[in-house]
Coordinates of C-alpha atoms in Angstrom, one line a residue:
S182 CA -8.5 48.7 72.6
A183 CA -6.4 45.6 74.3
L184 CA -6.4 44.2 70.9
T185 CA -4.4 47.3 69.5
S186 CA -1.4 47.3 72.2
I187 CA -0.5 44.1 71.2
P188 CA 2.4 44.5 69.0
L189 CA 1.7 42.2 65.5
P190 CA 5.2 41.2 64.8
T191 CA 6.2 43.0 61.3
S192 CA 8.0 40.2 59.7
L193 CA 5.0 37.3 59.8
L194 CA 2.6 40.4 59.1
S195 CA 5.2 41.6 56.0
M196 CA 5.7 37.9 55.3
T197 CA 2.1 37.4 55.5
I198 CA 1.5 40.1 52.5
E199 CA 4.2 39.2 50.0
N200 CA 3.3 35.8 50.6
N201 CA -0.8 36.8 49.7
E202 CA 0.4 39.3 46.7
D203 CA 3.1 36.0 45.3
N204 CA 0.6 33.4 45.5
H205 CA -2.2 35.8 43.7
D206 CA -0.8 35.0 40.5
E207 CA -0.6 31.7 41.3
T208 CA -4.1 31.7 42.3
N209 CA -5.3 32.7 39.0
N210 CA -3.4 29.9 37.4
V211 CA -4.6 27.2 39.0
V212 CA -8.0 29.1 38.7
Q213 CA -7.8 29.1 34.8
N214 CA -6.2 25.9 34.8
N215 CA -8.6 23.9 37.6
P216 CA -11.8 22.3 34.9
F217 CA -13.7 23.1 38.3
L218 CA -13.3 26.4 38.9
N219 CA -13.0 27.9 35.1
D220 CA -16.1 28.6 32.7
S221 CA -13.7 28.8 29.8
T222 CA -13.2 24.2 30.1
Y223 CA -16.8 23.5 29.3
V224 CA -17.0 24.9 26.1
N225 CA -16.6 22.1 24.2
T226 CA -19.0 20.3 27.0
K227 CA -22.9 19.6 26.6
P228 CA -24.8 22.8 28.0
Q229 CA -25.9 20.4 30.9
L230 CA -22.9 19.5 32.1
Q231 CA -22.3 23.4 32.3
K232 CA -25.3 24.4 34.1
L233 CA -25.1 21.9 36.3
A234 CA -20.7 22.7 37.1
K235 CA -21.9 26.7 37.3
S236 CA -24.5 25.9 39.9
L237 CA -22.2 23.6 42.2
R238 CA -19.7 26.3 42.0
D239 CA -22.2 29.1 42.9
A240 CA -24.3 27.0 45.3
S241 CA -20.3 26.2 47.0
L242 CA -19.6 29.6 47.0
S243 CA -22.4 30.4 48.4
Y244 CA -22.3 27.9 51.2
Y245 CA -19.1 28.7 52.8
L246 CA -20.0 32.5 52.6
S247 CA -23.2 32.0 54.6
Q248 CA -20.7 30.1 57.2
A249 CA -18.7 33.1 57.2
R250 CA -21.7 35.3 57.8
R251 CA -23.0 32.4 60.6
A252 CA -19.0 32.1 62.3
K253 CA -19.5 36.3 62.0
R254 CA -22.4 36.4 64.3
K255 CA -21.3 33.9 66.8
H256 CA -18.4 35.8 67.2
S257 CA -19.9 39.2 67.5
N258 CA -22.6 37.8 70.4
L259 CA -18.9 37.0 71.8
N260 CA -18.4 39.0 74.8
H261 CA -14.4 38.4 74.7
E262 CA -13.2 42.0 75.1
R263 CA -14.9 42.0 78.2
F264 CA -13.8 38.3 79.6
V265 CA -10.5 37.4 78.9
E266 CA -11.2 33.6 79.0
L267 CA -13.5 33.7 75.7
L268 CA -10.2 35.1 73.9
P269 CA -9.6 31.6 72.6
L270 CA -13.4 30.6 71.1
S271 CA -12.8 34.2 69.7
A272 CA -9.7 33.2 67.6
R273 CA -11.7 30.4 67.3
Y274 CA -14.3 31.8 65.3
C275 CA -11.6 34.0 63.7
F276 CA -9.6 31.6 62.3
K277 CA -12.9 29.6 60.9
I278 CA -14.0 33.3 59.2
A279 CA -11.2 33.9 57.2
V280 CA -10.9 30.2 56.0
F281 CA -14.5 30.3 55.3
Y282 CA -13.4 33.3 53.2
E283 CA -10.4 31.7 51.8
F284 CA -12.5 29.3 50.9
H285 CA -14.9 31.6 49.0
Q286 CA -12.2 33.3 46.9
H287 CA -13.6 36.0 45.5
G288 CA -11.4 38.3 44.4
S289 CA -8.1 40.4 46.5
D290 CA -11.6 41.6 48.4
S291 CA -11.9 38.3 50.2
N292 CA -8.3 38.3 50.7
S293 CA -7.9 41.1 52.9
K294 CA -10.7 39.5 54.7
S295 CA -9.1 36.9 55.7
L296 CA -5.9 38.1 56.2
K297 CA -7.8 40.9 58.8
Y298 CA -9.3 37.6 60.6
Y299 CA -6.4 35.9 60.9
I300 CA -4.5 38.9 62.0
E301 CA -7.4 39.2 64.7
A302 CA -7.1 35.5 65.7
Y303 CA -3.3 35.9 66.3
R304 CA -4.1 39.4 68.7
N305 CA -6.3 36.9 70.5
I306 CA -4.1 34.5 71.4
M307 CA -1.6 36.7 72.3
E308 CA -3.4 38.6 74.7
Y309 CA -4.7 35.3 75.8
Y310 CA -0.8 34.0 76.2
I311 CA -0.1 37.2 78.0
H312 CA -2.8 36.8 80.5
L313 CA -1.9 33.6 81.4
T314 CA 1.7 34.1 82.0
Q315 CA 1.3 37.1 84.4

C-alpha cells in the first residue's frame, strides 16, 4: 500500500509515544481531581446530583464514541487509496476520529487508537505532499 511506503519520522513517533506515556499519569491526576470526571467527588452530594452527573458523563462519552464511529464510516467510504485527490479529506477524517477517541478517554485503548489515527492522518498528508511536489 502507498501508506506504508511513506516513512514516519521516528523522532516524531517516539516523542509522541513518550509524551503519551508521560501524560497518562497527568491524565489520571486530572480525572481524579476534576469534580466532573470523578465519582468520589459526589460522595457528599445529593443522590439526584450524583445521578445527573453520571448520566451527563455517560451521555457525553457515548456521543463522542458515536461521532467517532460516524467519522470512521465516512472515512471507510472514501476511495483514498485509489484517488490521491481525496487524501486531504481522508486526513481530516483521521484527525477527527483521533480527537473523538481522545474525548472518549476510556483507558489506554482509546489513546492507542487516537495515536493510530494521528499517524494515519500524517501519512495521508505526507503522501499528498509528495503527490503535489512531483
